[in-house]
Structures are given as C-alpha cells and as structure tokens.
Short mmCIF file of C-alpha atoms and ligand atoms in Angstrom, two decimals:
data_model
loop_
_atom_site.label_atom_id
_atom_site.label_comp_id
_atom_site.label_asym_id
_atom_site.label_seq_id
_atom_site.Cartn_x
_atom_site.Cartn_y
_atom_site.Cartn_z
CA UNK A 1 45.77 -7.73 -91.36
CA UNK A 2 42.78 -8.42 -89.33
CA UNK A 3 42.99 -11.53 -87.90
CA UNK A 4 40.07 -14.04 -87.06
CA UNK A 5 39.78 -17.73 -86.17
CA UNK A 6 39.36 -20.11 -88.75
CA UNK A 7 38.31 -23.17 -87.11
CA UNK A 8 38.10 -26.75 -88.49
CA UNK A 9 37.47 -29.24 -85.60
CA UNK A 10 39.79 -29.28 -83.36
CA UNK A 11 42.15 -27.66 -85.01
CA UNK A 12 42.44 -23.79 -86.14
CA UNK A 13 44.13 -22.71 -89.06
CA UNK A 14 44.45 -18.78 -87.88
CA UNK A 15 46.76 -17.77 -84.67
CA UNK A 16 47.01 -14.11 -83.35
CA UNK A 17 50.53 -12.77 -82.68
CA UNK A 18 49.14 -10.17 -80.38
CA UNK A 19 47.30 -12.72 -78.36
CA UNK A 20 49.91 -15.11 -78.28
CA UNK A 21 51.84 -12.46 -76.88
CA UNK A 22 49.80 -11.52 -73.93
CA UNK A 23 49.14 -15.16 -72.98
CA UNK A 24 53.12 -15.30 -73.06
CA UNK A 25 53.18 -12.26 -70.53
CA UNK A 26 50.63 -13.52 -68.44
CA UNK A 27 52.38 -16.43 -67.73
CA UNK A 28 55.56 -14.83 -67.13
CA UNK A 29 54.08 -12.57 -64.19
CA UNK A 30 52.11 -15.40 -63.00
CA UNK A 31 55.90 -17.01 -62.43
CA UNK A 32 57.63 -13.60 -61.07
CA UNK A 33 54.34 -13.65 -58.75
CA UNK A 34 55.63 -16.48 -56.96
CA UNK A 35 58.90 -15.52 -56.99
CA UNK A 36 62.13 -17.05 -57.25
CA UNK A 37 62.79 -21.05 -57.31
CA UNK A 38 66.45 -22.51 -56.45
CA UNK A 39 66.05 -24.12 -59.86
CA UNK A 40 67.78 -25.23 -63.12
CA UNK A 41 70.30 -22.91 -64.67
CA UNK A 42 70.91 -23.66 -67.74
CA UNK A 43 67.63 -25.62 -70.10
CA UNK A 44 66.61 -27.43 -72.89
CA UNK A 45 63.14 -28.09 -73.61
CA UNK A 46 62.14 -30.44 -76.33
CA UNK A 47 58.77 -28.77 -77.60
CA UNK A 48 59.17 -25.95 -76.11
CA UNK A 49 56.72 -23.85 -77.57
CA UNK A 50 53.18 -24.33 -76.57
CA UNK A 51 51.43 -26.36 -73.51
CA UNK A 52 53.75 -27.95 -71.35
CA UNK A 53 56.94 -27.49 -72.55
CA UNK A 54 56.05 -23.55 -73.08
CA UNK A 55 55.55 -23.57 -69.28
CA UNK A 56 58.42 -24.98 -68.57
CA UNK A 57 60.53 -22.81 -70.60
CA UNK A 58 58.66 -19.72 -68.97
CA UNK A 59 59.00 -21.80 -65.32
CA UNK A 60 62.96 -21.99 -65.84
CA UNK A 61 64.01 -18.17 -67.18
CA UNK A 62 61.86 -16.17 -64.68
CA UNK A 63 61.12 -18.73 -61.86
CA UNK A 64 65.14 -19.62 -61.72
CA UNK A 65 66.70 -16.78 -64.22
CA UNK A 66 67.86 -19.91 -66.67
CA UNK A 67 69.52 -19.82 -70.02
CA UNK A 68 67.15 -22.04 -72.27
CA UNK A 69 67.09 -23.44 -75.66
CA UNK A 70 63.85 -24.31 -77.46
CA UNK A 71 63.66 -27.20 -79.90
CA UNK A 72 60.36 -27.21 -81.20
CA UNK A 73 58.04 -27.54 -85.00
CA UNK A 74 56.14 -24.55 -85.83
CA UNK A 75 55.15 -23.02 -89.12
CA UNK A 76 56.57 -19.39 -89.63
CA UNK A 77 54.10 -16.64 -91.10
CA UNK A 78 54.31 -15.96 -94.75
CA UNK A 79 52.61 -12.42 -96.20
CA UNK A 80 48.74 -12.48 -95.73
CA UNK A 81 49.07 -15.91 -93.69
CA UNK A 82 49.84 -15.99 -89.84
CA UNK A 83 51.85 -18.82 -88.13
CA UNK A 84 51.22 -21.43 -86.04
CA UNK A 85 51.05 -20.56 -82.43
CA UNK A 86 54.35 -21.58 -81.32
CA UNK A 87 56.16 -19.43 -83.32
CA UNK A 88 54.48 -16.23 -82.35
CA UNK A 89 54.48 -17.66 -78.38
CA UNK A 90 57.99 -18.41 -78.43
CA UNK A 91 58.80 -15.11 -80.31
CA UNK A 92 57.36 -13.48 -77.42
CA UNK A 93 59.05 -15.83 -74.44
CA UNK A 94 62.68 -14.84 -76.45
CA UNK A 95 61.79 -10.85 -76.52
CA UNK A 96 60.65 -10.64 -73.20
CA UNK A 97 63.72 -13.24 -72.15
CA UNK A 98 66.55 -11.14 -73.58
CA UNK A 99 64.33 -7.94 -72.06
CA UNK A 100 65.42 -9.55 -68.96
CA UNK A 101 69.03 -10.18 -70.03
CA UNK A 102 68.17 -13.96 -70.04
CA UNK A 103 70.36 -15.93 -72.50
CA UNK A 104 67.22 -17.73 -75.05
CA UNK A 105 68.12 -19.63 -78.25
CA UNK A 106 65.51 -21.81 -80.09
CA UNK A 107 65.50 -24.23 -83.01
CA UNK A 108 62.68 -25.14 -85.13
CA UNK A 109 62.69 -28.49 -86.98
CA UNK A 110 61.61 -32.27 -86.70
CA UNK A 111 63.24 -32.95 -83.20
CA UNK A 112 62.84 -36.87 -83.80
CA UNK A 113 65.68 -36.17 -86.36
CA UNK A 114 69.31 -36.80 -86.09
CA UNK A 115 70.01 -33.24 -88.08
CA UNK A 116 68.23 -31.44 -85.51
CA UNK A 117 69.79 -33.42 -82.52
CA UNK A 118 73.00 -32.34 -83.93
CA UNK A 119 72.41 -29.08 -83.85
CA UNK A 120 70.90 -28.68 -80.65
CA UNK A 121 74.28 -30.24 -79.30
CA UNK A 122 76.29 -28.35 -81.29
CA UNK A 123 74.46 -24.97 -80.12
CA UNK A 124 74.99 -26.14 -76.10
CA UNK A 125 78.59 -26.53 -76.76
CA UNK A 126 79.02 -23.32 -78.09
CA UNK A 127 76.91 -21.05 -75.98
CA UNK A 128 75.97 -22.93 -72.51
CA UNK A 129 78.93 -25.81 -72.37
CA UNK A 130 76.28 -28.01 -71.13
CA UNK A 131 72.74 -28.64 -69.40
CA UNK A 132 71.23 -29.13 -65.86
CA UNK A 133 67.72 -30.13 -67.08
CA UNK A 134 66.05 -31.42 -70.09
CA UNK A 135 62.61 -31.23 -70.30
CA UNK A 136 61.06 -33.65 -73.20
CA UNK A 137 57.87 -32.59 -73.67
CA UNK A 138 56.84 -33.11 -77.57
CA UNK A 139 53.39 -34.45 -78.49
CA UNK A 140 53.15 -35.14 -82.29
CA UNK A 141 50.74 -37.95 -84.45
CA UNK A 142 53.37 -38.81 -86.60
CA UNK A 143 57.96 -39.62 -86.35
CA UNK A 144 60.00 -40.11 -89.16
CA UNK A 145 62.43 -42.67 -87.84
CA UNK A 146 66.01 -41.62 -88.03
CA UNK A 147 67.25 -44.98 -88.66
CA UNK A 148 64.31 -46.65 -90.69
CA UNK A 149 63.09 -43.83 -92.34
CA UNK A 150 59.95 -45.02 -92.18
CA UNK A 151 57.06 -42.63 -90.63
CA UNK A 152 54.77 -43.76 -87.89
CA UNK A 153 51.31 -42.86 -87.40
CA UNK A 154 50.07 -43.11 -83.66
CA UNK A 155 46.11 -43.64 -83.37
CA UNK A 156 44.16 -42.59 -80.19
CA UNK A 157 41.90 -46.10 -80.04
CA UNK A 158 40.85 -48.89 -77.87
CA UNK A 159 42.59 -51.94 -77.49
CA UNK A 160 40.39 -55.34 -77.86
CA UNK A 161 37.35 -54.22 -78.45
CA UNK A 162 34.96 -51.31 -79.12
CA UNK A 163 34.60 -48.69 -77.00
CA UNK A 164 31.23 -46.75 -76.77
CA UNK A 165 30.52 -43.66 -75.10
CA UNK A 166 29.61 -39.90 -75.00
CA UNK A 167 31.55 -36.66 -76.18
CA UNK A 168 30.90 -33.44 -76.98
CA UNK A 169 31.37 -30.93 -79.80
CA UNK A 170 33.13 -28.31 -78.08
CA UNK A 171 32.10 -25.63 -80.54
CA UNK A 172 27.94 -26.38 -80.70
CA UNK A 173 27.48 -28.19 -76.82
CA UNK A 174 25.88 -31.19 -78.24
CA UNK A 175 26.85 -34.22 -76.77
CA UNK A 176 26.68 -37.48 -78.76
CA UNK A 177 27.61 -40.93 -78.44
CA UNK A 178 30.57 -42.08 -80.57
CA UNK A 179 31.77 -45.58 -81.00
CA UNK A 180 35.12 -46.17 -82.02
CA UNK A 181 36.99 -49.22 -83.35
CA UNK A 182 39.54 -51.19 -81.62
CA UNK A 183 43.18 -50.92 -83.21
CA UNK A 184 45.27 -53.38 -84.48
CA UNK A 185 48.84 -54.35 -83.76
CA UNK A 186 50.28 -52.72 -85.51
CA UNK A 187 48.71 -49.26 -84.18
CA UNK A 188 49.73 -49.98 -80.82
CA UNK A 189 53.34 -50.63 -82.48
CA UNK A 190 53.31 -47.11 -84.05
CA UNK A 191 52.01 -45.39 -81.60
CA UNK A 192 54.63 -46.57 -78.87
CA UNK A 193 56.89 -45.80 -81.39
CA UNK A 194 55.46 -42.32 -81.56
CA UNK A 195 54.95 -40.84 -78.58
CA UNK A 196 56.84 -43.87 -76.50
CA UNK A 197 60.08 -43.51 -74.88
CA UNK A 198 62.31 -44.53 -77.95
CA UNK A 199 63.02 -40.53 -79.11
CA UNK A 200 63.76 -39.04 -75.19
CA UNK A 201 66.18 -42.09 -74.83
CA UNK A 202 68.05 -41.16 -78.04
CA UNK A 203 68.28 -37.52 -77.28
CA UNK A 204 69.95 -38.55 -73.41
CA UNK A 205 72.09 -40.69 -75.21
CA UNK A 206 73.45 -38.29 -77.77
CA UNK A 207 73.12 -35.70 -75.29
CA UNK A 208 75.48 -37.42 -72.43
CA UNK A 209 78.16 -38.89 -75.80
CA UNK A 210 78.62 -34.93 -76.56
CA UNK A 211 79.58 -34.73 -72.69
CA UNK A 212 77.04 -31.48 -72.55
CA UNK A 213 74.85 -33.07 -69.42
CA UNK A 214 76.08 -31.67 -66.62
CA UNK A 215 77.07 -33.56 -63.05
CA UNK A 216 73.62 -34.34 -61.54
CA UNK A 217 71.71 -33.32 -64.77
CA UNK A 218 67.83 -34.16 -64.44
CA UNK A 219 65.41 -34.91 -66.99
CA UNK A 220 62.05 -34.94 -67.04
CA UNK A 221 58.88 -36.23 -69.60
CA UNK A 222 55.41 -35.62 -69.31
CA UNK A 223 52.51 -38.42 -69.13
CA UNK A 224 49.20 -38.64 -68.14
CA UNK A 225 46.54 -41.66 -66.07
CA UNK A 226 43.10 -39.78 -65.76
CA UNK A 227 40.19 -41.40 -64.99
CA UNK A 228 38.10 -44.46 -65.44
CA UNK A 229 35.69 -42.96 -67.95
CA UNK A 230 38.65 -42.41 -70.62
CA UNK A 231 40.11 -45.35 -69.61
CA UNK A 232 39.62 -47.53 -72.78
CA UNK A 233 40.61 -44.69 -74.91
CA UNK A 234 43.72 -43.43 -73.25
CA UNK A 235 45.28 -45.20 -70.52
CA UNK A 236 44.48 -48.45 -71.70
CA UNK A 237 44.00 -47.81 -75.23
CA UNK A 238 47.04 -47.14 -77.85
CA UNK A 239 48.25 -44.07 -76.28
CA UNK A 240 48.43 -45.99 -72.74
CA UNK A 241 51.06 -48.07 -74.21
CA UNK A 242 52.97 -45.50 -75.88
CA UNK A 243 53.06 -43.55 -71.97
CA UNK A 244 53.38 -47.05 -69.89
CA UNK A 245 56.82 -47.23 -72.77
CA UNK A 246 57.79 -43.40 -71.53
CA UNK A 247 57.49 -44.37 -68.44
CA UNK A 248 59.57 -47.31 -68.34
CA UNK A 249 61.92 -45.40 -70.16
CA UNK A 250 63.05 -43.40 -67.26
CA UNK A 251 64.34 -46.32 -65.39
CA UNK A 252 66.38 -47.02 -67.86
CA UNK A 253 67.99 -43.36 -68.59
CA UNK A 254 68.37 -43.67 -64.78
CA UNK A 255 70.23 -45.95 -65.24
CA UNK A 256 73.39 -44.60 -67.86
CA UNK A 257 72.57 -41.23 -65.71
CA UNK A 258 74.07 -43.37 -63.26
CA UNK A 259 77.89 -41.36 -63.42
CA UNK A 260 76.32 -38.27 -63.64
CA UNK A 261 74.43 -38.45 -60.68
CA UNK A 262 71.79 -38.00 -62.81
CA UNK A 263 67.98 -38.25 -62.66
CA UNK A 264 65.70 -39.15 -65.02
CA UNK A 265 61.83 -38.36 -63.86
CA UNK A 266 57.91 -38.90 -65.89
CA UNK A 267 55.72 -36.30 -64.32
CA UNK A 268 52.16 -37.34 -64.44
CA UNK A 269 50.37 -33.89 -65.33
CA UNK A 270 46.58 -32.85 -65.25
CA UNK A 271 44.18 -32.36 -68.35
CA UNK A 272 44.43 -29.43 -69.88
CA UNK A 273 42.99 -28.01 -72.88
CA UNK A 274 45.85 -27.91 -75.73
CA UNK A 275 46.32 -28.61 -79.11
CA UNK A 276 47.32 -32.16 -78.74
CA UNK A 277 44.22 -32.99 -75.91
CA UNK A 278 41.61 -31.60 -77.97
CA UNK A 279 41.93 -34.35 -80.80
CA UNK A 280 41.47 -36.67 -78.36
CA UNK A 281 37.59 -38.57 -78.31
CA UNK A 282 36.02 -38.06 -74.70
CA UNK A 283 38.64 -35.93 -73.70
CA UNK A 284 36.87 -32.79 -73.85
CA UNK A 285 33.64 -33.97 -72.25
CA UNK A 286 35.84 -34.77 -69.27
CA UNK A 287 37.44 -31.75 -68.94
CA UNK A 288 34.46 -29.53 -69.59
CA UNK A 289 33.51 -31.46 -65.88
CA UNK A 290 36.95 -31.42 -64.41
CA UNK A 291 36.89 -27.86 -65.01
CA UNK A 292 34.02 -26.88 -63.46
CA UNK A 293 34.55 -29.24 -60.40
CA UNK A 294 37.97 -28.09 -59.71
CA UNK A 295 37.15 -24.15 -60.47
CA UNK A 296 34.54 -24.57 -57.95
CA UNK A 297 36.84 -26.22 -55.63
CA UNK A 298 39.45 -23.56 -55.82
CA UNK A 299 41.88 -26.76 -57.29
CA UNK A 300 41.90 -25.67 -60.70
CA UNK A 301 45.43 -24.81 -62.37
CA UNK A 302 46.40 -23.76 -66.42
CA UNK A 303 49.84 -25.78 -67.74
CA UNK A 304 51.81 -22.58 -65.88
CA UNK A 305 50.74 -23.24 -62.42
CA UNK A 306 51.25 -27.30 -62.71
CA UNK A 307 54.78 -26.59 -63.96
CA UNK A 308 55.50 -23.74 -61.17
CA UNK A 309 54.32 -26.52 -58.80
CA UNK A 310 55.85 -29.43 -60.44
CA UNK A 311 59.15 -26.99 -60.30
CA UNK A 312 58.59 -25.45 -56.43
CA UNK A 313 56.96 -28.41 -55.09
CA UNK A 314 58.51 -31.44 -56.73
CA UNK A 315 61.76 -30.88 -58.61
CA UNK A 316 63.55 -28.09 -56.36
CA UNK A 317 62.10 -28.04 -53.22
CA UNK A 318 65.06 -28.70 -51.54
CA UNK A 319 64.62 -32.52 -50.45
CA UNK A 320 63.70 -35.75 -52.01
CA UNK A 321 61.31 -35.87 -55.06
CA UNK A 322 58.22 -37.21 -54.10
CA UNK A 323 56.95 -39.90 -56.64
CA UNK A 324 54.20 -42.77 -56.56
CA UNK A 325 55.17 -46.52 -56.43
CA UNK A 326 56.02 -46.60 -59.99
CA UNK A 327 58.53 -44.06 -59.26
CA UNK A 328 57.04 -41.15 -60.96
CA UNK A 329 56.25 -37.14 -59.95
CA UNK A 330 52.17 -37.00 -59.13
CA UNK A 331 51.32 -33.26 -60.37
CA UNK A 332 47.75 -34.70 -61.20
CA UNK A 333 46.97 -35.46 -57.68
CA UNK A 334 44.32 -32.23 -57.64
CA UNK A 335 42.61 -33.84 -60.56
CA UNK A 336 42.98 -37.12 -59.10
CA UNK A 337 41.10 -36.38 -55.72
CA UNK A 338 38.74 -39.11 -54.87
CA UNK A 339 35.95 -36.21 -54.01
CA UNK A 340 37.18 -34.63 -57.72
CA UNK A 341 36.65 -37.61 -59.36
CA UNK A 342 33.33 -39.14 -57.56
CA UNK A 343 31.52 -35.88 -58.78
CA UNK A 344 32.66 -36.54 -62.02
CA UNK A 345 31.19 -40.03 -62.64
CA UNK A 346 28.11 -38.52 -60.96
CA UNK A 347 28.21 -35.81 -63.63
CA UNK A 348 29.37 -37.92 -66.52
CA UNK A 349 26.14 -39.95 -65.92
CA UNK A 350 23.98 -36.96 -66.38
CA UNK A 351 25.53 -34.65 -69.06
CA UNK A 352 23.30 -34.19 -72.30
CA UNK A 353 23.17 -31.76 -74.89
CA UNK A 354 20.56 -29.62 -72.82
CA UNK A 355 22.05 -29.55 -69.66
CA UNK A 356 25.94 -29.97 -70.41
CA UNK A 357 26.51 -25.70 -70.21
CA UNK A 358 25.15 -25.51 -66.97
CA UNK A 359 26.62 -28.86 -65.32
CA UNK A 360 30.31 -28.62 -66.87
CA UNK A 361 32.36 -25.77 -67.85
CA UNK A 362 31.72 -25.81 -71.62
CA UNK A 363 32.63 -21.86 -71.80
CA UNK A 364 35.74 -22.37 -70.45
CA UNK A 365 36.83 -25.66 -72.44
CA UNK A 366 35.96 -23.20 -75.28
CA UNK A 367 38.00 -19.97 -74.60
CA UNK A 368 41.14 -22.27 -73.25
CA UNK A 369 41.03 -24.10 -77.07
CA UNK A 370 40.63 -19.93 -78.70
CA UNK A 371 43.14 -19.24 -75.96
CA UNK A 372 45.78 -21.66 -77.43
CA UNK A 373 45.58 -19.92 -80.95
CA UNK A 374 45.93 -16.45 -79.61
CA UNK A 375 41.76 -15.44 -79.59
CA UNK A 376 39.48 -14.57 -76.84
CA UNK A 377 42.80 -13.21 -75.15
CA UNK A 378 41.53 -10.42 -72.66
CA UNK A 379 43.08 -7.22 -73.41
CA UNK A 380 43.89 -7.60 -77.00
CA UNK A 381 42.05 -5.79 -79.49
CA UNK A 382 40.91 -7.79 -82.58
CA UNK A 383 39.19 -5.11 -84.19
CA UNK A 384 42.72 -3.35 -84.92
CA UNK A 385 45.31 -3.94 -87.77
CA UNK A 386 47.81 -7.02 -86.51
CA UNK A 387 50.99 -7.61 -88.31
CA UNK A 388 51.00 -11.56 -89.16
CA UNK A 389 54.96 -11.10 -89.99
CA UNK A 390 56.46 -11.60 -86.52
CA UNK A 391 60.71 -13.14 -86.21
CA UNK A 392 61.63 -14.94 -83.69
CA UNK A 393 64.68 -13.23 -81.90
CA UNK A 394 67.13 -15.80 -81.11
CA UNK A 395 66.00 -18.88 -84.06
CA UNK A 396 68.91 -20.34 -85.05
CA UNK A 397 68.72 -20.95 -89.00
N1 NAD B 1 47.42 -31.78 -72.51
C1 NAD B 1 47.22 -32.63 -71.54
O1 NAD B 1 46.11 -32.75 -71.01
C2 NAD B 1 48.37 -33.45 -71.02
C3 NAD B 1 48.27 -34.00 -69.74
C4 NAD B 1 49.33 -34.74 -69.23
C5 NAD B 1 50.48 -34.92 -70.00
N2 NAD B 1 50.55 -34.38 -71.26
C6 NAD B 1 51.79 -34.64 -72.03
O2 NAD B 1 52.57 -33.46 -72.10
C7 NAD B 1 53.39 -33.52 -73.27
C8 NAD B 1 53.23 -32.23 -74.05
O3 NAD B 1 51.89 -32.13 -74.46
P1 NAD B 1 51.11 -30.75 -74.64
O4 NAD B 1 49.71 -31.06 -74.33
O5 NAD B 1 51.82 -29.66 -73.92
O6 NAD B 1 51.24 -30.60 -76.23
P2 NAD B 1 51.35 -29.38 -77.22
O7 NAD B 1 50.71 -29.83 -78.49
O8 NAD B 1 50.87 -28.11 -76.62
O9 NAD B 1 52.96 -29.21 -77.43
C9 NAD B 1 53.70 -30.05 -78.23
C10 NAD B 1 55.09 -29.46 -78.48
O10 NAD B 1 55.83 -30.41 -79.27
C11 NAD B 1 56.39 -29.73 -80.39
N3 NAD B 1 56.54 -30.72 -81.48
C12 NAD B 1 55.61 -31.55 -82.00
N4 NAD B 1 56.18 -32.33 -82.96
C13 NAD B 1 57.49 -31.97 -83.02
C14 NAD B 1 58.59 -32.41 -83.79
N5 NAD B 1 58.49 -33.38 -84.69
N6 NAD B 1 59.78 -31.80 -83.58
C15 NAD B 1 59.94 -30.80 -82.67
N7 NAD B 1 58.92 -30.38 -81.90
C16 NAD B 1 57.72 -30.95 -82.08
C17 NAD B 1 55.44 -28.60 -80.71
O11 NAD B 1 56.09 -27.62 -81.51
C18 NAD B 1 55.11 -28.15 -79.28
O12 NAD B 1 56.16 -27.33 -78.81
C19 NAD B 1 52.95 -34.77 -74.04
O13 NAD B 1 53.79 -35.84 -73.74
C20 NAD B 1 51.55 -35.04 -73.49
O14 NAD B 1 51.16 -36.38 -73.60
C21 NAD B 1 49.54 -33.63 -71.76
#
C-alpha cells in the first residue's frame, strides 16, 4: 500500500516500514562510525524499541557486538493497516542484528506485568544464562499494577497552582498561551506510580531472585531536569515527582546490587523529539529553541549520539562514572550549558507566531516528530508500493 501520515496531534496513526528501516540503519552506521566500545555483552532493554531505549539497543550490538533482548509494547500490522513504529524499527534492528551474527530476541507485551517479567527471565536463562546491563527505559501514561490490578493514569500538570505560559502547535507554527490546571493528590500519586521507580525496582528484584544478573551487572534508567521555563510543568510538576522517585530508586537497587558488585545508575538525558516528549505542554516550544541554539553551536545530538556518549564517555570509559551530587550520569550537560540556556530565556521571551520559524528550529522539531513514524526519511521513496505486513525476526510468541 501507499503509505501516508495520518496525524492527530501529537500523535500519528500511520508508520512507514521502509522509513523505519532506514532510520534503523542510520543509526547503526552512525555507531560502527565510532567504532568499537569495551562495553556490555550481553543486554536487556526495557522499551527497547523507539527513542532511548532503541539507541541503546543499537549502542550495545554494534558499538560492543552484544546479545540483546527487547521487551517492549507495540502494535503489529494487520492487512491494509501498518504498525506502530516500534515494531517495524525493531524488525529492522533484529534483521540487520542477526545480518551481523548478533544474537537478538525481543518480547512484546505490558512490561509492568508479572507474565511478561516471567518470560523475559525465562528467555535469559535459556539463551544468555544471564545479563551485564539492563537498561529501563519505558515511558507509558498508564500501568496496570501487578499486585492491585488497578490502572494508573500519570498527568503531565503543575503542582499548587496554575501554570500559564506559551506553546506552540508544531504542525501550523502558531504559538499560543495555554493555562493549565494544577493536579491533585492523587495525580501526583499515579503518576509516581507510573513512570516512578516502583516497576525498575521490581524487575532488579525478580531479575537478581532468578540469579540471571551477572557479577558486577549495571543498570541504568533514564530521567530528565531541563530548564526553568518548563519547570512548573515537568520538573516540579507531576512528572518531577514520578523522576525525583526514579531517581531515588537507584540508591536503593544499589543497595541489594550490593553482592553483585553491582551498579545501579539514572542518566539525566537531553530533550529530544519522541513520541512520549511531544505530548508534553511547552515542551516543544523549548526544543524548537534548543534545537536551533545547539545546531548552531555544533552541540546538537539525536537519542543515538547521547547514548554512544552516555556509553563511550560515561558507562565504559574505562574509569569511574562521572555523576552530579545526587549521584547521577549528566548526558544533558550540552543542553544544560549556561550560554545554551541564557539564549534560550532570551529567545523564549521573544517567540510569536510570526517570528517563531525564523528564531527556533520549527522545521526540524517537525521532521524529527515525521521522523519517529517513519516519514520525511531521506532516501525512501513514498511514492512507491510499501508492504505494511512486516515480522519481526526473533519475537518470541
Ligand atoms: N524524550 C526526551 O526528551 C527524554 C529526555 C530525557 C529522558 N527521557 C526518558 O527516557 C525514557 C524513554 O523515553 P523515550 O522518550 O525514549 O520514549 P519512547 O516513547 O520513545 O519509548 C518508550 C518505550 O517504552 C515502551 N513501552 C511503553 N509502555 C510499555 C509497556 N507497558 N510495556 C512494555 N514496553 C512499553 C515502548 O514500546 C517504547 O519502546 C523515559 O523514562 C523518559 O522520561 C526522555
């Protein structure tokens, strides 16, 4: 079939296998470019297929030629109706993986379940024995608890009070002020509950009971600070508290790493366009800026170059893991720059509807969010036939 985007929002309901593919390639020989890291060996990365986690599936196989499994929660195509993203990305990381005689497994199913757990451990003891990293990197609005039952709804909103400001529609430019509502308790309760620290703890924990961690196994979960402008909204808004509960997580799967020698480590990454930042209020505003400040800084990086840093430069450089105070891995610092950030605010101040294309990088906010979908992918031809039915080669069913 032909396939187009069929936006709604932020979301789009269309993905292109063939572009899905080549953004898959491209970050595989952006990896071999920088050749080999003294790295992991054996991987499992919880949401493994887009964003993050996709990088750091891509990071481990061809930066450090690891085995890796893939737990992640994608929709598979159906005749006349293409999949979600993930599934056509990750059937392209397993092809070109087992290409390069690279052991790759994946699972697809509600990770925050005990089912899927199970099987994840179950697959490691057959075909790896056990793990040297685990990367959690899942983003998701809702979790079924596995010992409630009950499903939790996190909210993206203010704490206290109000919060007024600008955003922009993405698709149309035009930049309008939004005011959103502060939450209630009970948000903030969810959304820790969510996207806190709860799930990665029970994974380590069923992981290291199955005895499939190995000696010195690391772990590592993804967060995020930004700036002062989307302060109210994300740091110190519900999501805030659902990452300040991630992050005081690791301490405590430090902690029963202990005997392993293991390590348990939050990296703080940049903003990037993906599927779970763009239905964030604000969000894209600032990163239509950040963009354009770091790309004309020379600064700028995609999800594959923070995780080949994060990997190079942090995790397996050979000495001590940097971290901050509060213990965790800075890969943010670029976006963090004082001179990054003070032109910014100076920009944030002036962005309108009229003027926002010229002083921000609205073109490239836009392609990155067709980009995650498979469209707007240079080199692939949309005009020509696509097949929508596309099998993942090593899904475990
Ligand atoms: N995007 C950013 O700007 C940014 C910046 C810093 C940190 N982070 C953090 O990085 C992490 C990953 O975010 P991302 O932006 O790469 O998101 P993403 O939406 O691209 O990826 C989410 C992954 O989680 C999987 N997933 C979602 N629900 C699942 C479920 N129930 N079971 C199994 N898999 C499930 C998806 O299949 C996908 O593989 C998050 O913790 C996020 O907060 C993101």
């Amino acid at each position: 079939m032909i396939i187009t985007p069929r936006t709604r929002g932020f979301i789009c309901l269309t993905a292109h296998p063939k572009g899905c593919e080549q953004n898959v390639l491209n970050q595989i020989e952006y990896i071999k470019s920088k050749g080999a890291i003294d790295g992991p060996k054996k991987v499992l990365v919880i949401g493994a297929s887009t964003g993050f986690g996709l990088a750091s599936r891509i990071t481990s196989a061809f930066g450090s030629e690891a085995s890796t499994i893939g737990v992640y929660f994608e929709k598979p195509p159906a005749k006349g109706k293409t999949a979600s993203p993930g599934w056509y990305n990750t059937a392209a990381f397993e092809t070109e993986a087992h290409k390069a005689n690279l052991y790759a497994k994946s699972i697809n199913g509600d990770a925050f379940s005990n089912e899927i757990k199970e099987q994840t451990i179950a697959l490691i003891k057959e075909d790896l024995g056990q793990v040297d990293l685990v990367i959690y990197s899942l983003a998701s609005p809702v979790r079924t608890h596995p010992v409630t039952g009950k499903r939790h709804k996190s909210v993206l909103k203010p704490i206290g009070q109000p919060f007024k400001n600008k955003t922009v529609d993405f698709h149309t430019g035009v930049v309008s002020d939004i005011a959103i509502d502060p939450c209630t308790e009970e948000d903030i309760q969810n959304t820790v509950t969510v996207m806190g620290g709860e799930d990665w703890k029970m994974w380590m924990d069923a992981l290291k009971a199955a005895d499939v961690l190995a000696l010195k196994a690391t772990t590592v979960a993804y967060s995020y600070i930004g700036p002062e402008v989307t302060e109210p909204v994300y740091r110190k808004g519900t999501i805030g508290k659902a990452k300040e509960d991630l992050e005081a997580t690791a301490f405590k799967i430090n902690d029963s790493l202990k005997d392993l020698n293991g390590q348990a480590y939050v990296s703080v990454n940049k903003a990037l366009v993906t599927q779970a930042s763009s239905a964030i209020p604000v969000i894209p505003l600032y990163i239509s800026l950040l963009y354009k400040i770091m790309k004309t800084n020379n600064v700028h990086e995609g999800c594959i170059e923070q995780i080949q840093r994060l990997f190079s430069e942090r995790l397996y450089h050979g000495g001590v893991v940097p971290t901050d105070n509060e213990g965790r891995i800075r890969i943010d610092d670029w976006e963090m720059r004082e001179d990054i950030q003070a032109k910014v605010k100076e920009l944030w101040d002036q962005a309108t509807s009229e003027n926002l294309a010229q002083l921000g990088d609205l073109e490239g906010y836009a392609n990155d969010f067709f980009n995650l979908f498979g469209f707007k992918v240079e080199g692939v031809d949309y005009d020509a036939e696509a097949d929508e039915i596309v099998n993942i080669p090593g899904l475990q069913e």
